[in-house]
Tab-separated table of C-alpha atoms in Angstrom:
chain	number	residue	atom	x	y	z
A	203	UNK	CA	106.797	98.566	68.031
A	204	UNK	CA	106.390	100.554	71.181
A	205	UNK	CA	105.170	103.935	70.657
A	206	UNK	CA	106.468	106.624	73.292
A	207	UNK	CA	106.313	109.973	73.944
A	208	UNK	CA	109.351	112.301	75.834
A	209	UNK	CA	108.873	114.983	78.093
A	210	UNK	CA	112.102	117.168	78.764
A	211	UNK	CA	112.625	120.560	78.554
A	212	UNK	CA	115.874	120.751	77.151
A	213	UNK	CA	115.456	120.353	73.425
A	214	UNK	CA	118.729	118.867	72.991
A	215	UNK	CA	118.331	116.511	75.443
A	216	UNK	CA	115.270	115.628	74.215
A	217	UNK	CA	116.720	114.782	70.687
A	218	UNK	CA	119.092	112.438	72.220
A	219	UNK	CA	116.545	110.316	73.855
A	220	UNK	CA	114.817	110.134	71.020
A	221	UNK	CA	117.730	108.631	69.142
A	222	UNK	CA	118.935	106.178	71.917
A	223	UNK	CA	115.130	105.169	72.552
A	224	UNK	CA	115.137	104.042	68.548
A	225	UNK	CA	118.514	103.384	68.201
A	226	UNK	CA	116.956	100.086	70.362
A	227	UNK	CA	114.550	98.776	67.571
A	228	UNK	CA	111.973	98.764	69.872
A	229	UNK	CA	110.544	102.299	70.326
A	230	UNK	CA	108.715	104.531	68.129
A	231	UNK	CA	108.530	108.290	69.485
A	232	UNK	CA	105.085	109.753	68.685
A	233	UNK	CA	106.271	112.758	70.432
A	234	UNK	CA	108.214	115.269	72.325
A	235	UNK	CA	106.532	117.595	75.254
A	236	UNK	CA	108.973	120.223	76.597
A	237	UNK	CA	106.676	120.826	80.010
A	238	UNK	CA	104.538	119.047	82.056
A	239	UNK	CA	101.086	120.397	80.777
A	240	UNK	CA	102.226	120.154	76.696
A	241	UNK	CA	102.930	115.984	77.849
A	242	UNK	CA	99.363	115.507	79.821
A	243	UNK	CA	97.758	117.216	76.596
A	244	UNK	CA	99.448	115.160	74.558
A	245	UNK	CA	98.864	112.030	76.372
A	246	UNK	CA	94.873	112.599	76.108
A	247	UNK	CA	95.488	113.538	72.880
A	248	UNK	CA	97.380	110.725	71.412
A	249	UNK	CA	98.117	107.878	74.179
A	250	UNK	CA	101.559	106.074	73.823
A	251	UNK	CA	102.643	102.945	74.876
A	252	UNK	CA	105.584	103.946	77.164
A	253	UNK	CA	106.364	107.799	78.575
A	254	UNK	CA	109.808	108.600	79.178
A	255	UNK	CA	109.955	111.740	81.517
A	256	UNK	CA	112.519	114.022	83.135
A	257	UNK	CA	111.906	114.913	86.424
A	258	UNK	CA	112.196	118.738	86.755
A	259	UNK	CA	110.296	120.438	84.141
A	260	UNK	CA	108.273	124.110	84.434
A	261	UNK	CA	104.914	124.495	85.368
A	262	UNK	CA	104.210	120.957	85.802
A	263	UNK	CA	106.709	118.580	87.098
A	264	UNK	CA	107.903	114.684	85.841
A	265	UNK	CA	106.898	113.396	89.234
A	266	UNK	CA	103.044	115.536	88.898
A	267	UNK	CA	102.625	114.272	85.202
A	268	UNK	CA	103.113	110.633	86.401
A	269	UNK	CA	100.686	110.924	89.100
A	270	UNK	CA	97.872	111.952	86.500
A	271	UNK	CA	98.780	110.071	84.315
A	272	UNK	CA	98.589	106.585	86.291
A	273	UNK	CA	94.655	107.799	86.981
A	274	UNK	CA	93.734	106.859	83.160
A	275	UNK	CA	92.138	104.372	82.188
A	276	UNK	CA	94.841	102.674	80.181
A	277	UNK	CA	98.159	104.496	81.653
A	278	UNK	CA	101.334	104.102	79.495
A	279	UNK	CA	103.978	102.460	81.619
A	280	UNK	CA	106.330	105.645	82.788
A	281	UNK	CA	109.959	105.455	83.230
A	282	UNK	CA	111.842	108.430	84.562
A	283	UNK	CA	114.883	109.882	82.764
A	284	UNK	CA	116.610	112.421	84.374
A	285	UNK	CA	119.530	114.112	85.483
A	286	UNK	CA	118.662	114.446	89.407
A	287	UNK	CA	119.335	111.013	91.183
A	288	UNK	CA	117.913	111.954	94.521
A	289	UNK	CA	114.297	111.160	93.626
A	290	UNK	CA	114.532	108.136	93.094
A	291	UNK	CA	111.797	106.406	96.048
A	292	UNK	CA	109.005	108.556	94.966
A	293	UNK	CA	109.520	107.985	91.566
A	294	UNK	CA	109.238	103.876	92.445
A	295	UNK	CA	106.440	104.847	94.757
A	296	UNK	CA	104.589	105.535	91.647
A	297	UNK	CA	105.224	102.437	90.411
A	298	UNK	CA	107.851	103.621	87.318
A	299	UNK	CA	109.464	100.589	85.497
A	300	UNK	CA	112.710	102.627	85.882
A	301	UNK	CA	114.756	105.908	87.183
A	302	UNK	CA	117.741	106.459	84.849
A	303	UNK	CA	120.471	108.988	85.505
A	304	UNK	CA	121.636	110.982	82.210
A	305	UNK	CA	124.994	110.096	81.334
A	306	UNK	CA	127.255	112.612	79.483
A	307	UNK	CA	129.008	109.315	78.063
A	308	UNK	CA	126.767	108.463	74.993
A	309	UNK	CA	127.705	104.506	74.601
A	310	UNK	CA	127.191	103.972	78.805
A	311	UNK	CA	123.623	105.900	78.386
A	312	UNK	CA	122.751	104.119	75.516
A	313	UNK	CA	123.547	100.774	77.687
A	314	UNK	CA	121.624	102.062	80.564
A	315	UNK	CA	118.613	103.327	78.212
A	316	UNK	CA	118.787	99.477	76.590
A	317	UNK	CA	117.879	98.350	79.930
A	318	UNK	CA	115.329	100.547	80.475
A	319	UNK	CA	113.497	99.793	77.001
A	320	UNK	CA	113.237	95.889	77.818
A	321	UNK	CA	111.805	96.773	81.124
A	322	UNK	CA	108.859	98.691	79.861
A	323	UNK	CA	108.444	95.798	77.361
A	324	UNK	CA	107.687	93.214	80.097
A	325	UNK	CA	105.978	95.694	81.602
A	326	UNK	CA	103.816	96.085	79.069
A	327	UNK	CA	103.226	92.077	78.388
A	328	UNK	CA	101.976	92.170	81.790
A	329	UNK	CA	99.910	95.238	81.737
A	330	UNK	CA	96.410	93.665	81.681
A	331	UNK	CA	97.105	92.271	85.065
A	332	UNK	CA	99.035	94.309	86.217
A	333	UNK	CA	97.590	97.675	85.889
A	334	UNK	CA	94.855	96.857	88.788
A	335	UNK	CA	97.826	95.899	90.841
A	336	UNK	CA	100.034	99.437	90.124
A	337	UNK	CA	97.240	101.199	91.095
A	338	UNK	CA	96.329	99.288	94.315
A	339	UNK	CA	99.842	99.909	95.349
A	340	UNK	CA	99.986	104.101	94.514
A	341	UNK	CA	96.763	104.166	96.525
A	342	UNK	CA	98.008	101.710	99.512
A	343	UNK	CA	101.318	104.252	99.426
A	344	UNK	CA	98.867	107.307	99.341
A	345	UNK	CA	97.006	106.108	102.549
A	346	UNK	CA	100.218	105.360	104.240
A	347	UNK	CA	101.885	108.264	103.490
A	348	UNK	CA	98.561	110.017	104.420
A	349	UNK	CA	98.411	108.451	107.863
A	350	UNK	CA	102.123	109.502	109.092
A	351	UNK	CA	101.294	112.987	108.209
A	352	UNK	CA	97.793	113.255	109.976
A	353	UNK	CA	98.210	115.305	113.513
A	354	UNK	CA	97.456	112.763	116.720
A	355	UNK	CA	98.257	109.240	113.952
A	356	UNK	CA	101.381	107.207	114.893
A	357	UNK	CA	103.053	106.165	111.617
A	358	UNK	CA	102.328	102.763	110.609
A	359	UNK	CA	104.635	102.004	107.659
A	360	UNK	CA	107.701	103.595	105.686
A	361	UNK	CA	107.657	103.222	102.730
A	362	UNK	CA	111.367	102.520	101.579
A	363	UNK	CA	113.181	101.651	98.080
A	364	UNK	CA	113.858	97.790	98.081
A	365	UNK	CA	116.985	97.866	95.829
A	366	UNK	CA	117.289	93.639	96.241
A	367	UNK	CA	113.946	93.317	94.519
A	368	UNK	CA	113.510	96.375	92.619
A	369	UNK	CA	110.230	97.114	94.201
A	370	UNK	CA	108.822	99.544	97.080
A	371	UNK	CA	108.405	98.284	100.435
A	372	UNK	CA	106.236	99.333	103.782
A	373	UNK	CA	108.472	98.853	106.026
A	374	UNK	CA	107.082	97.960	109.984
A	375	UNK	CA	108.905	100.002	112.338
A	376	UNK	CA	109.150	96.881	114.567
A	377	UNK	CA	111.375	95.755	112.128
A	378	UNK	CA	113.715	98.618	112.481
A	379	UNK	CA	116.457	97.862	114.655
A	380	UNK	CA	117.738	101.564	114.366
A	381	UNK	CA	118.422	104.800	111.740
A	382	UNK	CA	121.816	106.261	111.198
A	383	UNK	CA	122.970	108.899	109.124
A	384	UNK	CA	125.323	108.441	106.615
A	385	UNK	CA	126.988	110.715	104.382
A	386	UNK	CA	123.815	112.727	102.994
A	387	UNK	CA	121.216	109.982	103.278
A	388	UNK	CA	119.723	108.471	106.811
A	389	UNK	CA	120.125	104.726	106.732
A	390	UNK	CA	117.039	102.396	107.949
A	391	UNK	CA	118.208	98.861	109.597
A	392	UNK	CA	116.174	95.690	110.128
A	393	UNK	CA	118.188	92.780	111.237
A	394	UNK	CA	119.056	91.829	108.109
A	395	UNK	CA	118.669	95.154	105.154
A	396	UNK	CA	119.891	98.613	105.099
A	397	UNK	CA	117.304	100.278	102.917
A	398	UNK	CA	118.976	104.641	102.459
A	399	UNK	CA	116.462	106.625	102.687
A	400	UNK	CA	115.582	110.807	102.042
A	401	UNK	CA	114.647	111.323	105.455
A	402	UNK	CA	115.996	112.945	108.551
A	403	UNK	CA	116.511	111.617	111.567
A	404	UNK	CA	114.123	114.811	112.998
A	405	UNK	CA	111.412	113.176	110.862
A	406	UNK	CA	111.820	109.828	111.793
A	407	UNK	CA	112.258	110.465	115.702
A	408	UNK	CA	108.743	112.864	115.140
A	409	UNK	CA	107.475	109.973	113.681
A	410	UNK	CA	108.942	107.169	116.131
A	411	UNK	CA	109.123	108.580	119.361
A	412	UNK	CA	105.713	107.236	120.636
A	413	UNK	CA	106.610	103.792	119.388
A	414	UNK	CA	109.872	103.149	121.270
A	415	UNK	CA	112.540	104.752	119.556
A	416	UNK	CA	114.905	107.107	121.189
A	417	UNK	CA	117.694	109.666	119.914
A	418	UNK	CA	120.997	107.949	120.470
A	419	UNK	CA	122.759	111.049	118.888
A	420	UNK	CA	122.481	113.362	116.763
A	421	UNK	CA	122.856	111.423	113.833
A	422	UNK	CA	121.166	108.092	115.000
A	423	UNK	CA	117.859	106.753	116.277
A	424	UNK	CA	117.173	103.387	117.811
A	425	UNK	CA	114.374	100.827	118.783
A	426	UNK	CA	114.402	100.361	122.519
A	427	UNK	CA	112.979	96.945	121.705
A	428	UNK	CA	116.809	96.009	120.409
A	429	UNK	CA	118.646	97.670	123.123
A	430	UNK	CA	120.655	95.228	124.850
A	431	UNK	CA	122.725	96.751	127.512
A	432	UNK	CA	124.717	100.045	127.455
A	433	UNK	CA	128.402	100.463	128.761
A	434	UNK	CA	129.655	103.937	129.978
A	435	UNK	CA	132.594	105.244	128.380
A	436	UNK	CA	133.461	107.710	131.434
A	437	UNK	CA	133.225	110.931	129.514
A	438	UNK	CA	129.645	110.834	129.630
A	439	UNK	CA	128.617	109.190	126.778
A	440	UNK	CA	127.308	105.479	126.452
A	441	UNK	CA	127.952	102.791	123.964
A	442	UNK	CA	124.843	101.064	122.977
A	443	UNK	CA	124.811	97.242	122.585
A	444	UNK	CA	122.034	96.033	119.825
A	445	UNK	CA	120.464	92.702	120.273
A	446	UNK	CA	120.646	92.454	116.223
A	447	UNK	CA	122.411	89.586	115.075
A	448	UNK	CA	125.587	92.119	114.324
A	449	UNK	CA	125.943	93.160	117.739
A	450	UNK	CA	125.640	96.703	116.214
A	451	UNK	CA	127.064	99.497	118.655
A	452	UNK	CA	125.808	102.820	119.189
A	453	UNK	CA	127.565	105.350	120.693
A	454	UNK	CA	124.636	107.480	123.116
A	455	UNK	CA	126.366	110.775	123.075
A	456	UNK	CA	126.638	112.670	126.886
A	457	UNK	CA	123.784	114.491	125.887
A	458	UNK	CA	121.430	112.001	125.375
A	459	UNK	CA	122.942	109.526	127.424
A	460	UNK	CA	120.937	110.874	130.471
A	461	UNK	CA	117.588	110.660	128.616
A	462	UNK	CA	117.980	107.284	127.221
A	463	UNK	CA	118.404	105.938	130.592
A	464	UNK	CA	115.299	107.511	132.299
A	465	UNK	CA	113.579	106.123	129.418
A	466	UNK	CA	113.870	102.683	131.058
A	467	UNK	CA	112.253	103.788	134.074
A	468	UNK	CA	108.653	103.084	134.756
């Protein structure tokens, strides 16, 4: 049996997750911490097998407790449970087994939650190897993430969600063909993946700009490395012919237009 503690601080919420997590046959909740601090405590205190953690929580947060907790010597294997679905890199940055988003339907969160459970049990079959491995990857993430923010370092890698494989990927910006935003997310492209992303476009062209990418628009960056030839659309603007194998087309807006061309220039 899997023993596990919860960290949410919504009691009632709590109690469900403690019900679904046994209703699978599998788990055995030790406990129930209601903020960050009470779970750490309770960790050191008693160690579980598993730790099933909301994100948002007072004083210390899902995301904080997971960081600690992956510094102990044994760490339980961490998935996150929670109702926000917009942290979901940084919680697979940290190497989590799984980011679930509450359901208000009972039978589909159950379901999801089912998943979840079999997930930290391979997880945990694995865990003498893999444990070295988790933690060579949190620290390879750290430096990254470490590098793009120092003042005068060009980034090196992004570190984007890899939905195909279910893992976290450093992602060379050579391989980006271009960034557009979408909806609420910015979209990164490589020739042949579209991984969404949590940044902006004003982060990534900080980021980019001394590494060949240029602002197409407002909403879109690209690799001059791709940029096949650009067509004028006689108001100004430009369309933007990628060398990727869709052909993708960006439209240079009048504004930019201008500057994207002198970039060419010696």
């Amino acid at each position: 049996m899997i023993t596990a503690l919860v960290a949410d601080d919504d009691a009632s919420s709590a109690n469900v997750m403690r019900e679904l997590l046994e209703n699978t046959g599998k788990i055995r909740v030790i406990g129930e911490a209601s903020d960050g601090t009470q779970c750490l405590r309770m960790c050191a205190e008693m160690p579980p097998d598993a730790l099933f953690l909301d994100i948002r929580m007072p004083r210390v947060s899902g995301i904080e407790v997971a960081e600690r907790v992956m510094a102990m010597p044994d760490p339980p294997v961490v998935a996150f449970i929670t109702g926000h679905d917009h942290f979901a890199v940084k919680a697979f940055e940290l190497a989590a087994v799984d980011y679930v988003v509450k359901s208000l339907d009972l039978d589909e969160f159950q379901a999801r939650l089912s998943v979840t459970v079999d997930r930290v049990e391979r997880a945990l079959e694995r865990r003498d190897e893999s444990v070295a491995d988790l933690r060579d990857r949190i620290t390879a993430i750290a430096r990254e993430l470490a590098d793009m923010k120092r003042p005068g370092r060009e980034a090196l890698r992004i570190p984007v969600k890899d939905y195909d494989e279910g893992t976290v990927r450093l992602l060379d910006p050579s391989e980006l063909v271009y960034a557009e935003r979408r909806d609420r997310r910015v979209v990164l492209c490589t020739e042949d993946q579209e991984f969404p992303t949590y940044f902006t476009i004003d982060r990534l062209e900080h980021r980019l700009s001394e590494m060949g990418f240029v602002r197409a628009n407002p909403g879109a960056l690209v690799n001059m490395a791709y940029i096949g030839h650009m067509i004028p659309n006689g108001d100004g603007s430009y369309d933007v012919i990628l060398t990727d194998p869709a052909g993708t087309t960006i439209t240079a807006s009048r504004s930019r237009a201008r500057a994207l061309l002198d970039s060419f220039q010696p």
